[in-house]
Amino acid sequence: MSWDVPLLGVVPDESYLARPSLIDLEKIFKTKLLAGFENRRQPHYSIKHTHLAATDLHVFLEKLECAPPNPLVVTHCTRDDIVLGFLAHARNSKERGHSFGGAMVLTGLDLRPMDYVEELLKIHDIPVIVSNLSTFDTMDRIRSYTPKLHKEDEVRVRLAVSHYEPHIDFDTLLRPTDNSS
């Protein structure tokens, strides 16, 4: 069966486009970053590499050491040990000349990290956002979110254009159609 419709393109999947950025996380949780504003537009975090830190500090740091680039870590805001371990790992990576790129989502109903912890995160500009939801609901929102293209996310827009452009026949797409039938 032929539909007599020209094929405009076949576009392979690009998983990076489905990864939320910090801007997306701000939208999900209706809040702003606590720290890490330099990284607001990038990197983008893989949903399948989002880690729930509910273990002891030693196990958390071992997992973080083996984590893929740009890990997104979710933990309760009362876990100062995990937050400080995350901060230390980020600083050590930077001192070794590696780009860590990780971010943290702190959870807790109307809670915030201790003042001294919040101050350290701001001093070292570590990307952290606070969710006023439970840890379970926070993880659920992150995993069920589908990122969209928006003008604030210049990294995703540039990637989408460079990914889609070679696979679409724009000449056919923009050609006037014959509406005589």
CSV table of N, CA and C in Angstrom, one decimal:
chain,number,residue,atom,x,y,z
A,1,MET,N,0.8,-1.2,0.0
A,1,MET,CA,0.0,0.0,0.0
A,1,MET,C,0.9,1.2,0.0
A,2,SER,N,0.6,2.2,-0.9
A,2,SER,CA,1.3,3.4,-0.9
A,2,SER,C,0.4,4.6,-0.6
A,3,TRP,N,0.9,5.5,0.2
A,3,TRP,CA,0.1,6.6,0.6
A,3,TRP,C,0.5,7.9,-0.2
A,4,ASP,N,1.5,7.8,-1.0
A,4,ASP,CA,1.9,8.9,-1.9
A,4,ASP,C,2.2,10.1,-1.0
A,5,VAL,N,2.9,9.9,0.1
A,5,VAL,CA,3.3,10.9,1.0
A,5,VAL,C,4.9,10.9,1.1
A,6,PRO,N,5.6,12.0,0.8
A,6,PRO,CA,7.0,11.9,0.8
A,6,PRO,C,7.5,11.7,2.3
A,7,LEU,N,8.6,10.9,2.4
A,7,LEU,CA,9.3,10.7,3.6
A,7,LEU,C,10.1,12.0,3.9
A,8,LEU,N,9.8,12.6,5.0
A,8,LEU,CA,10.6,13.8,5.4
A,8,LEU,C,11.8,13.6,6.2
A,9,GLY,N,11.9,12.4,6.8
A,9,GLY,CA,13.1,12.1,7.6
A,9,GLY,C,12.9,10.9,8.5
A,10,VAL,N,14.0,10.3,8.9
A,10,VAL,CA,14.0,9.3,9.9
A,10,VAL,C,15.0,9.7,10.9
A,11,VAL,N,14.6,9.9,12.1
A,11,VAL,CA,15.5,10.5,13.1
A,11,VAL,C,15.8,9.4,14.2
A,12,PRO,N,17.1,9.1,14.3
A,12,PRO,CA,17.4,8.1,15.4
A,12,PRO,C,17.3,8.8,16.8
A,13,ASP,N,17.1,8.0,17.8
A,13,ASP,CA,16.9,8.4,19.1
A,13,ASP,C,18.2,9.1,19.6
A,14,GLU,N,18.0,10.1,20.4
A,14,GLU,CA,19.2,10.8,21.1
A,14,GLU,C,18.8,10.9,22.6
A,15,SER,N,19.3,10.0,23.4
A,15,SER,CA,18.9,9.9,24.8
A,15,SER,C,19.3,11.1,25.6
A,16,TYR,N,20.3,11.9,25.2
A,16,TYR,CA,20.6,13.1,25.9
A,16,TYR,C,19.5,14.1,26.0
A,17,LEU,N,18.6,14.1,24.9
A,17,LEU,CA,17.5,15.0,24.9
A,17,LEU,C,16.5,14.7,26.0
A,18,ALA,N,16.5,13.5,26.5
A,18,ALA,CA,15.5,13.1,27.5
A,18,ALA,C,16.0,13.3,28.9
A,19,ARG,N,17.2,13.9,29.0
A,19,ARG,CA,17.8,14.1,30.4
A,19,ARG,C,17.4,15.4,30.9
A,20,PRO,N,17.0,15.5,32.2
A,20,PRO,CA,16.6,16.8,32.7
A,20,PRO,C,17.9,17.6,33.1
A,21,SER,N,17.7,18.9,33.0
A,21,SER,CA,18.8,19.8,33.4
A,21,SER,C,18.4,20.4,34.8
A,22,LEU,N,19.3,21.2,35.4
A,22,LEU,CA,18.9,21.8,36.6
A,22,LEU,C,17.7,22.8,36.4
A,23,ILE,N,17.6,23.4,35.3
A,23,ILE,CA,16.4,24.2,35.0
A,23,ILE,C,15.2,23.4,35.0
A,24,ASP,N,15.2,22.2,34.5
A,24,ASP,CA,14.1,21.3,34.6
A,24,ASP,C,13.7,20.9,36.0
A,25,LEU,N,14.8,20.6,36.8
A,25,LEU,CA,14.5,20.3,38.2
A,25,LEU,C,13.9,21.4,38.9
A,26,GLU,N,14.3,22.7,38.6
A,26,GLU,CA,13.7,23.8,39.3
A,26,GLU,C,12.2,23.9,38.9
A,27,LYS,N,11.9,23.5,37.7
A,27,LYS,CA,10.4,23.5,37.3
A,27,LYS,C,9.7,22.4,38.0
A,28,ILE,N,10.3,21.2,38.1
A,28,ILE,CA,9.6,20.1,38.7
A,28,ILE,C,9.3,20.4,40.1
A,29,PHE,N,10.2,21.0,40.9
A,29,PHE,CA,10.0,21.2,42.3
A,29,PHE,C,9.6,22.6,42.6
A,30,LYS,N,9.3,23.5,41.6
A,30,LYS,CA,8.9,24.8,41.8
A,30,LYS,C,9.7,25.6,42.8
A,31,THR,N,11.0,25.6,42.5
A,31,THR,CA,12.0,26.2,43.4
A,31,THR,C,13.2,26.6,42.6
A,32,LYS,N,14.1,27.3,43.2
A,32,LYS,CA,15.4,27.7,42.6
A,32,LYS,C,16.5,26.9,43.2
A,33,LEU,N,17.6,26.9,42.5
A,33,LEU,CA,18.8,26.2,43.0
A,33,LEU,C,19.3,26.9,44.3
A,34,LEU,N,19.7,26.1,45.3
A,34,LEU,CA,20.3,26.6,46.5
A,34,LEU,C,21.7,27.1,46.3
A,35,ALA,N,22.4,26.4,45.4
A,35,ALA,CA,23.8,26.7,45.1
A,35,ALA,C,24.1,26.0,43.7
A,36,GLY,N,25.2,26.4,43.1
A,36,GLY,CA,25.7,25.8,41.8
A,36,GLY,C,25.1,26.5,40.6
A,37,PHE,N,24.9,27.8,40.7
A,37,PHE,CA,24.3,28.5,39.6
A,37,PHE,C,25.1,28.5,38.3
A,38,GLU,N,26.4,28.4,38.4
A,38,GLU,CA,27.3,28.3,37.2
A,38,GLU,C,26.9,27.1,36.4
A,39,ASN,N,26.3,26.1,37.0
A,39,ASN,CA,26.0,24.8,36.2
A,39,ASN,C,24.5,24.7,35.9
A,40,ARG,N,23.8,25.8,36.0
A,40,ARG,CA,22.3,25.8,35.9
A,40,ARG,C,21.9,25.3,34.5
A,41,ARG,N,22.7,25.6,33.4
A,41,ARG,CA,22.3,25.2,32.1
A,41,ARG,C,22.8,23.9,31.6
A,42,GLN,N,23.8,23.3,32.4
A,42,GLN,CA,24.3,22.0,32.0
A,42,GLN,C,25.0,21.5,33.2
A,43,PRO,N,25.3,20.3,33.3
A,43,PRO,CA,25.0,19.2,32.4
A,43,PRO,C,23.6,18.7,32.6
A,44,HIS,N,23.3,17.7,31.8
A,44,HIS,CA,22.0,17.1,31.9
A,44,HIS,C,22.2,15.7,32.5
A,45,TYR,N,21.2,15.3,33.3
A,45,TYR,CA,21.4,14.2,34.2
A,45,TYR,C,20.5,13.0,33.7
A,46,SER,N,21.2,11.8,33.6
A,46,SER,CA,20.5,10.6,33.2
A,46,SER,C,19.6,10.1,34.3
A,47,ILE,N,18.3,9.9,33.9
A,47,ILE,CA,17.3,9.4,34.9
A,47,ILE,C,17.8,8.1,35.5
A,48,LYS,N,18.3,7.2,34.6
A,48,LYS,CA,18.6,5.9,35.1
A,48,LYS,C,19.9,5.9,35.9
A,49,HIS,N,20.6,7.0,36.0
A,49,HIS,CA,21.8,7.1,36.8
A,49,HIS,C,21.5,8.1,38.0
A,50,THR,N,20.3,8.2,38.4
A,50,THR,CA,19.9,9.0,39.5
A,50,THR,C,20.0,8.1,40.7
A,51,HIS,N,20.8,8.5,41.7
A,51,HIS,CA,21.1,7.7,42.9
A,51,HIS,C,20.3,8.2,44.1
A,52,LEU,N,19.7,7.3,44.8
A,52,LEU,CA,19.1,7.5,46.1
A,52,LEU,C,20.2,7.2,47.2
A,53,ALA,N,20.6,8.2,47.9
A,53,ALA,CA,21.6,8.0,48.9
A,53,ALA,C,21.0,7.8,50.3
A,54,ALA,N,20.7,6.5,50.6
A,54,ALA,CA,20.1,6.1,51.9
A,54,ALA,C,21.0,5.2,52.7
A,55,THR,N,22.3,5.1,52.3
A,55,THR,CA,23.2,4.2,52.9
A,55,THR,C,24.1,4.9,53.9
A,56,ASP,N,25.1,4.2,54.4
A,56,ASP,CA,26.1,5.0,55.2
A,56,ASP,C,27.0,5.7,54.3
A,57,LEU,N,27.8,6.6,54.9
A,57,LEU,CA,28.7,7.5,54.1
A,57,LEU,C,29.7,6.7,53.3
A,58,HIS,N,30.3,5.7,53.9
A,58,HIS,CA,31.3,4.9,53.2
A,58,HIS,C,30.8,4.2,52.0
A,59,VAL,N,29.7,3.6,52.1
A,59,VAL,CA,29.0,2.9,50.9
A,59,VAL,C,28.7,4.0,49.8
A,60,PHE,N,28.1,5.1,50.3
A,60,PHE,CA,27.8,6.2,49.3
A,60,PHE,C,29.0,6.6,48.5
A,61,LEU,N,30.1,6.9,49.2
A,61,LEU,CA,31.3,7.4,48.6
A,61,LEU,C,31.9,6.3,47.6
A,62,GLU,N,31.8,5.1,48.0
A,62,GLU,CA,32.3,4.0,47.0
A,62,GLU,C,31.5,4.0,45.8
A,63,LYS,N,30.1,4.1,45.9
A,63,LYS,CA,29.3,4.2,44.7
A,63,LYS,C,29.5,5.4,43.9
A,64,LEU,N,29.7,6.5,44.6
A,64,LEU,CA,30.0,7.8,43.9
A,64,LEU,C,31.3,7.8,43.1
A,65,GLU,N,32.3,7.1,43.6
A,65,GLU,CA,33.5,7.0,42.9
A,65,GLU,C,33.4,6.2,41.6
A,66,CYS,N,32.5,5.2,41.6
A,66,CYS,CA,32.3,4.4,40.4
A,66,CYS,C,31.1,4.9,39.5
A,67,ALA,N,30.5,6.0,39.9
A,67,ALA,CA,29.3,6.5,39.2
A,67,ALA,C,29.7,7.0,37.8
A,68,PRO,N,28.8,6.9,36.9
A,68,PRO,CA,29.0,7.5,35.5
A,68,PRO,C,29.1,9.1,35.7
A,69,PRO,N,29.6,9.8,34.7
A,69,PRO,CA,29.7,11.2,34.7
A,69,PRO,C,28.4,11.9,35.1
A,70,ASN,N,28.4,13.0,35.7
A,70,ASN,CA,27.3,13.8,36.0
A,70,ASN,C,26.2,13.1,36.8
A,71,PRO,N,26.5,12.5,38.0
A,71,PRO,CA,25.5,11.8,38.7
A,71,PRO,C,24.5,12.8,39.4
A,72,LEU,N,23.3,12.4,39.5
A,72,LEU,CA,22.3,13.1,40.2
A,72,LEU,C,22.0,12.3,41.5
A,73,VAL,N,22.2,12.9,42.6
A,73,VAL,CA,22.0,12.2,43.9
A,73,VAL,C,20.9,12.8,44.7
A,74,VAL,N,20.0,12.0,45.1
A,74,VAL,CA,18.8,12.4,45.9
A,74,VAL,C,19.0,11.8,47.4
A,75,THR,N,18.9,12.7,48.3
A,75,THR,CA,19.0,12.3,49.7
A,75,THR,C,18.2,13.2,50.6
A,76,HIS,N,17.9,12.8,51.8
A,76,HIS,CA,17.1,13.6,52.7
A,76,HIS,C,18.0,14.7,53.3
A,77,CYS,N,17.5,15.9,53.5
A,77,CYS,CA,18.3,17.1,53.8
A,77,CYS,C,18.9,17.0,55.2
A,78,THR,N,18.4,16.0,56.0
A,78,THR,CA,19.1,15.8,57.3
A,78,THR,C,20.3,15.0,57.3
A,79,ARG,N,20.7,14.4,56.1
A,79,ARG,CA,21.9,13.6,55.9
A,79,ARG,C,23.1,14.5,55.6
A,80,ASP,N,23.5,15.2,56.7
A,80,ASP,CA,24.7,16.1,56.5
A,80,ASP,C,25.9,15.3,56.1
A,81,ASP,N,26.0,14.1,56.6
A,81,ASP,CA,27.2,13.3,56.2
A,81,ASP,C,27.3,13.0,54.7
A,82,ILE,N,26.1,12.7,54.1
A,82,ILE,CA,26.1,12.5,52.7
A,82,ILE,C,26.3,13.7,51.9
A,83,VAL,N,25.7,14.8,52.4
A,83,VAL,CA,25.9,16.1,51.7
A,83,VAL,C,27.4,16.5,51.7
A,84,LEU,N,28.0,16.4,52.9
A,84,LEU,CA,29.4,16.8,53.0
A,84,LEU,C,30.3,15.8,52.3
A,85,GLY,N,30.0,14.6,52.2
A,85,GLY,CA,30.7,13.6,51.4
A,85,GLY,C,30.7,13.9,49.9
A,86,PHE,N,29.5,14.3,49.5
A,86,PHE,CA,29.3,14.7,48.1
A,86,PHE,C,30.1,16.0,47.8
A,87,LEU,N,30.1,16.9,48.7
A,87,LEU,CA,30.9,18.1,48.5
A,87,LEU,C,32.4,17.8,48.5
A,88,ALA,N,32.9,16.9,49.4
A,88,ALA,CA,34.3,16.5,49.4
A,88,ALA,C,34.7,15.8,48.1
A,89,HIS,N,33.8,14.9,47.6
A,89,HIS,CA,34.0,14.2,46.3
A,89,HIS,C,34.1,15.2,45.2
A,90,ALA,N,33.2,16.2,45.1
A,90,ALA,CA,33.2,17.2,44.0
A,90,ALA,C,34.5,18.0,44.1
A,91,ARG,N,35.0,18.4,45.3
A,91,ARG,CA,36.2,19.2,45.4
A,91,ARG,C,37.4,18.3,45.0
A,92,ASN,N,37.5,17.1,45.4
A,92,ASN,CA,38.6,16.2,45.1
A,92,ASN,C,38.7,16.0,43.6
A,93,SER,N,37.5,15.8,42.9
A,93,SER,CA,37.5,15.6,41.5
A,93,SER,C,38.1,16.9,40.8
A,94,LYS,N,37.7,18.0,41.3
A,94,LYS,CA,38.1,19.3,40.7
A,94,LYS,C,39.7,19.4,40.9
A,95,GLU,N,40.1,19.1,42.1
A,95,GLU,CA,41.6,19.2,42.4
A,95,GLU,C,42.4,18.3,41.5
A,96,ARG,N,41.8,17.1,41.2
A,96,ARG,CA,42.5,16.2,40.3
A,96,ARG,C,42.4,16.5,38.8
A,97,GLY,N,41.7,17.6,38.5
A,97,GLY,CA,41.6,18.1,37.1
A,97,GLY,C,40.4,17.4,36.4
A,98,HIS,N,39.5,16.7,37.1
A,98,HIS,CA,38.4,16.1,36.5
A,98,HIS,C,37.1,17.0,36.6
A,99,SER,N,36.3,16.9,35.7
A,99,SER,CA,35.0,17.6,35.7
A,99,SER,C,34.0,16.7,36.4
A,100,PHE,N,33.6,17.0,37.6
A,100,PHE,CA,32.6,16.1,38.3
A,100,PHE,C,31.2,16.2,37.7
A,101,GLY,N,30.7,17.4,37.7
A,101,GLY,CA,29.4,17.6,37.0
A,101,GLY,C,28.2,17.1,37.8
A,102,GLY,N,28.3,16.6,39.0
A,102,GLY,CA,27.2,16.0,39.7
A,102,GLY,C,26.3,17.1,40.3
A,103,ALA,N,25.1,16.7,40.7
A,103,ALA,CA,24.2,17.6,41.4
A,103,ALA,C,23.5,16.8,42.5
A,104,MET,N,22.9,17.5,43.4
A,104,MET,CA,22.2,16.9,44.5
A,104,MET,C,20.8,17.5,44.7
A,105,VAL,N,19.8,16.6,45.0
A,105,VAL,CA,18.5,17.1,45.3
A,105,VAL,C,18.3,16.7,46.8
A,106,LEU,N,18.0,17.6,47.6
A,106,LEU,CA,17.8,17.4,49.0
A,106,LEU,C,16.3,17.4,49.3
A,107,THR,N,15.8,16.4,50.0
A,107,THR,CA,14.4,16.2,50.1
A,107,THR,C,14.0,16.5,51.6
A,108,GLY,N,12.7,16.7,51.8
A,108,GLY,CA,12.2,16.9,53.2
A,108,GLY,C,11.1,17.9,53.2
A,109,LEU,N,10.0,17.5,53.9
A,109,LEU,CA,8.8,18.4,53.9
A,109,LEU,C,9.2,19.6,54.8
A,110,ASP,N,9.3,20.7,54.1
A,110,ASP,CA,9.5,22.0,54.7
A,110,ASP,C,10.8,22.0,55.6
A,111,LEU,N,11.8,21.3,55.1
A,111,LEU,CA,13.1,21.3,55.8
A,111,LEU,C,14.2,21.8,54.9
A,112,ARG,N,15.3,22.3,55.5
A,112,ARG,CA,16.4,22.7,54.7
A,112,ARG,C,17.7,22.2,55.4
A,113,PRO,N,18.8,22.2,54.7
A,113,PRO,CA,20.0,21.7,55.3
A,113,PRO,C,20.5,22.7,56.5
A,114,MET,N,21.3,22.2,57.3
A,114,MET,CA,21.9,23.0,58.4
A,114,MET,C,22.5,24.2,57.8
A,115,ASP,N,22.5,25.4,58.5
A,115,ASP,CA,23.1,26.6,58.0
A,115,ASP,C,24.5,26.5,57.5
A,116,TYR,N,25.4,25.8,58.3
A,116,TYR,CA,26.8,25.7,57.9
A,116,TYR,C,26.9,24.8,56.7
A,117,VAL,N,26.1,23.8,56.5
A,117,VAL,CA,26.1,23.0,55.3
A,117,VAL,C,25.7,23.8,54.1
A,118,GLU,N,24.7,24.5,54.2
A,118,GLU,CA,24.2,25.4,53.1
A,118,GLU,C,25.3,26.4,52.7
A,119,GLU,N,25.9,27.0,53.7
A,119,GLU,CA,27.0,27.9,53.4
A,119,GLU,C,28.2,27.3,52.7
A,120,LEU,N,28.6,26.1,53.1
A,120,LEU,CA,29.6,25.4,52.4
A,120,LEU,C,29.3,25.1,50.9
A,121,LEU,N,28.0,24.7,50.7
A,121,LEU,CA,27.6,24.4,49.3
A,121,LEU,C,27.6,25.7,48.5
A,122,LYS,N,27.2,26.8,49.0
A,122,LYS,CA,27.3,28.1,48.3
A,122,LYS,C,28.7,28.5,48.0
A,123,ILE,N,29.6,28.4,49.0
A,123,ILE,CA,31.0,28.8,48.9
A,123,ILE,C,31.6,28.0,47.7
A,124,HIS,N,31.3,26.7,47.7
A,124,HIS,CA,32.0,25.8,46.6
A,124,HIS,C,31.1,25.7,45.4
A,125,ASP,N,30.0,26.4,45.3
A,125,ASP,CA,29.1,26.4,44.2
A,125,ASP,C,28.8,25.0,43.7
A,126,ILE,N,28.4,24.1,44.6
A,126,ILE,CA,27.9,22.8,44.3
A,126,ILE,C,26.5,22.8,43.9
A,127,PRO,N,26.0,22.3,42.7
A,127,PRO,CA,24.6,22.3,42.3
A,127,PRO,C,23.7,21.5,43.3
A,128,VAL,N,22.9,22.2,44.0
A,128,VAL,CA,22.0,21.6,44.9
A,128,VAL,C,20.6,22.3,44.8
A,129,ILE,N,19.6,21.5,44.8
A,129,ILE,CA,18.2,22.0,44.8
A,129,ILE,C,17.5,21.3,46.0
A,130,VAL,N,16.5,22.0,46.6
A,130,VAL,CA,15.8,21.5,47.7
A,130,VAL,C,14.4,21.2,47.2
A,131,SER,N,13.9,20.0,47.5
A,131,SER,CA,12.6,19.6,47.2
A,131,SER,C,11.8,19.5,48.5
A,132,ASN,N,10.6,20.1,48.5
A,132,ASN,CA,9.8,20.1,49.7
A,132,ASN,C,8.9,18.9,49.7
A,133,LEU,N,9.3,17.9,49.0
A,133,LEU,CA,8.5,16.6,48.9
A,133,LEU,C,9.2,15.5,49.7
A,134,SER,N,8.6,14.4,49.9
A,134,SER,CA,9.2,13.3,50.5
A,134,SER,C,10.3,12.7,49.6
A,135,THR,N,11.2,11.9,50.0
A,135,THR,CA,12.2,11.3,49.2
A,135,THR,C,11.5,10.5,48.1
A,136,PHE,N,10.6,9.7,48.5
A,136,PHE,CA,9.8,8.8,47.5
A,136,PHE,C,9.2,9.7,46.4
A,137,ASP,N,8.5,10.7,46.8
A,137,ASP,CA,7.8,11.5,45.8
A,137,ASP,C,8.8,12.3,44.9
A,138,THR,N,9.9,12.7,45.5
A,138,THR,CA,10.9,13.4,44.7
A,138,THR,C,11.5,12.5,43.7
A,139,MET,N,11.8,11.3,44.0
A,139,MET,CA,12.4,10.3,43.1
A,139,MET,C,11.3,10.0,42.0
A,140,ASP,N,10.1,9.9,42.4
A,140,ASP,CA,9.0,9.6,41.5
A,140,ASP,C,8.8,10.7,40.4
A,141,ARG,N,8.9,12.0,40.9
A,141,ARG,CA,8.8,13.1,40.0
A,141,ARG,C,9.9,13.2,39.0
A,142,ILE,N,11.1,12.9,39.5
A,142,ILE,CA,12.3,12.9,38.6
A,142,ILE,C,12.2,11.8,37.5
A,143,ARG,N,11.8,10.6,38.0
A,143,ARG,CA,11.8,9.5,37.0
A,143,ARG,C,10.6,9.6,36.0
A,144,SER,N,9.5,10.3,36.4
A,144,SER,CA,8.4,10.4,35.5
A,144,SER,C,8.4,11.7,34.6
A,145,TYR,N,9.4,12.5,34.8
A,145,TYR,CA,9.4,13.8,34.1
A,145,TYR,C,9.9,13.6,32.7
A,146,THR,N,9.3,14.2,31.7
A,146,THR,CA,9.8,14.2,30.4
A,146,THR,C,10.2,15.6,30.0
A,147,PRO,N,11.6,15.8,29.8
A,147,PRO,CA,12.1,17.2,29.5
A,147,PRO,C,11.5,17.6,28.2
A,148,LYS,N,11.3,18.9,28.1
A,148,LYS,CA,10.8,19.6,26.8
A,148,LYS,C,11.9,20.6,26.4
A,149,LEU,N,11.8,20.9,25.1
A,149,LEU,CA,12.7,22.0,24.7
A,149,LEU,C,12.1,23.3,25.1
A,150,HIS,N,13.0,24.2,25.7
A,150,HIS,CA,12.6,25.5,26.0
A,150,HIS,C,13.7,26.5,25.8
A,151,LYS,N,13.4,27.7,25.6
A,151,LYS,CA,14.5,28.7,25.2
A,151,LYS,C,15.6,28.9,26.2
A,152,GLU,N,15.3,28.6,27.5
A,152,GLU,CA,16.3,28.8,28.6
A,152,GLU,C,17.4,27.7,28.5
A,153,ASP,N,17.1,26.6,27.9
A,153,ASP,CA,18.0,25.4,27.8
A,153,ASP,C,18.7,25.4,26.5
A,154,GLU,N,19.6,26.4,26.4
A,154,GLU,CA,20.3,26.5,25.1
A,154,GLU,C,21.1,25.3,24.7
A,155,VAL,N,21.7,24.6,25.7
A,155,VAL,CA,22.4,23.4,25.4
A,155,VAL,C,21.6,22.3,24.7
A,156,ARG,N,20.4,22.1,25.3
A,156,ARG,CA,19.5,21.1,24.7
A,156,ARG,C,19.0,21.6,23.3
A,157,VAL,N,18.7,22.8,23.1
A,157,VAL,CA,18.2,23.4,21.9
A,157,VAL,C,19.3,23.2,20.8
A,158,ARG,N,20.5,23.5,21.1
A,158,ARG,CA,21.6,23.4,20.1
A,158,ARG,C,21.8,21.9,19.7
A,159,LEU,N,21.7,21.0,20.7
A,159,LEU,CA,21.9,19.6,20.5
A,159,LEU,C,20.7,19.1,19.6
A,160,ALA,N,19.5,19.5,19.9
A,160,ALA,CA,18.4,19.0,19.1
A,160,ALA,C,18.5,19.5,17.7
A,161,VAL,N,18.9,20.7,17.4
A,161,VAL,CA,19.1,21.2,16.1
A,161,VAL,C,20.1,20.4,15.4
A,162,SER,N,21.3,20.2,16.0
A,162,SER,CA,22.4,19.5,15.3
A,162,SER,C,22.0,18.0,15.1
A,163,HIS,N,21.2,17.5,16.0
A,163,HIS,CA,20.8,16.1,15.9
A,163,HIS,C,19.8,15.9,14.8
A,164,TYR,N,18.7,16.7,14.8
A,164,TYR,CA,17.6,16.5,13.8
A,164,TYR,C,17.9,17.0,12.4
A,165,GLU,N,18.6,18.1,12.3
A,165,GLU,CA,18.8,18.7,11.0
A,165,GLU,C,19.4,17.8,9.9
A,166,PRO,N,20.4,16.9,10.1
A,166,PRO,CA,20.9,16.1,9.1
A,166,PRO,C,19.9,15.0,8.6
A,167,HIS,N,18.9,14.7,9.4
A,167,HIS,CA,17.9,13.6,9.2
A,167,HIS,C,16.6,14.0,8.6
A,168,ILE,N,16.4,15.3,8.4
A,168,ILE,CA,15.1,15.8,7.9
A,168,ILE,C,15.3,16.5,6.5
A,169,ASP,N,14.5,16.2,5.6
A,169,ASP,CA,14.5,16.8,4.2
A,169,ASP,C,13.7,18.1,4.3
A,170,PHE,N,14.4,19.2,4.6
A,170,PHE,CA,13.8,20.5,4.8
A,170,PHE,C,13.3,21.0,3.4
A,171,ASP,N,14.0,20.7,2.3
A,171,ASP,CA,13.5,21.1,1.0
A,171,ASP,C,12.1,20.6,0.7
A,172,THR,N,11.9,19.3,1.0
A,172,THR,CA,10.6,18.7,0.8
A,172,THR,C,9.6,19.3,1.8
A,173,LEU,N,10.0,19.4,3.0
A,173,LEU,CA,9.1,19.9,4.0
A,173,LEU,C,8.6,21.3,3.7
A,174,LEU,N,9.5,22.2,3.2
A,174,LEU,CA,9.1,23.6,2.9
A,174,LEU,C,8.5,23.8,1.5
A,175,ARG,N,8.5,22.8,0.7
A,175,ARG,CA,8.0,22.9,-0.7
A,175,ARG,C,6.5,23.1,-0.6
A,176,PRO,N,5.9,24.1,-1.3
A,176,PRO,CA,4.5,24.2,-1.4
A,176,PRO,C,3.8,22.9,-1.8
A,177,THR,N,2.6,22.6,-1.3
A,177,THR,CA,1.9,21.4,-1.7
A,177,THR,C,0.9,21.7,-2.7
A,178,ASP,N,0.5,20.7,-3.5
A,178,ASP,CA,-0.5,20.9,-4.5
A,178,ASP,C,-1.8,20.5,-3.9
A,179,ASN,N,-2.7,21.5,-3.7
A,179,ASN,CA,-4.0,21.3,-3.1
A,179,ASN,C,-5.1,21.1,-4.1
A,180,SER,N,-4.8,20.8,-5.3
A,180,SER,CA,-5.8,20.7,-6.4
A,180,SER,C,-6.7,19.5,-6.3
A,181,SER,N,-6.3,18.5,-5.5
A,181,SER,CA,-7.2,17.3,-5.5
A,181,SER,C,-8.3,17.4,-4.6
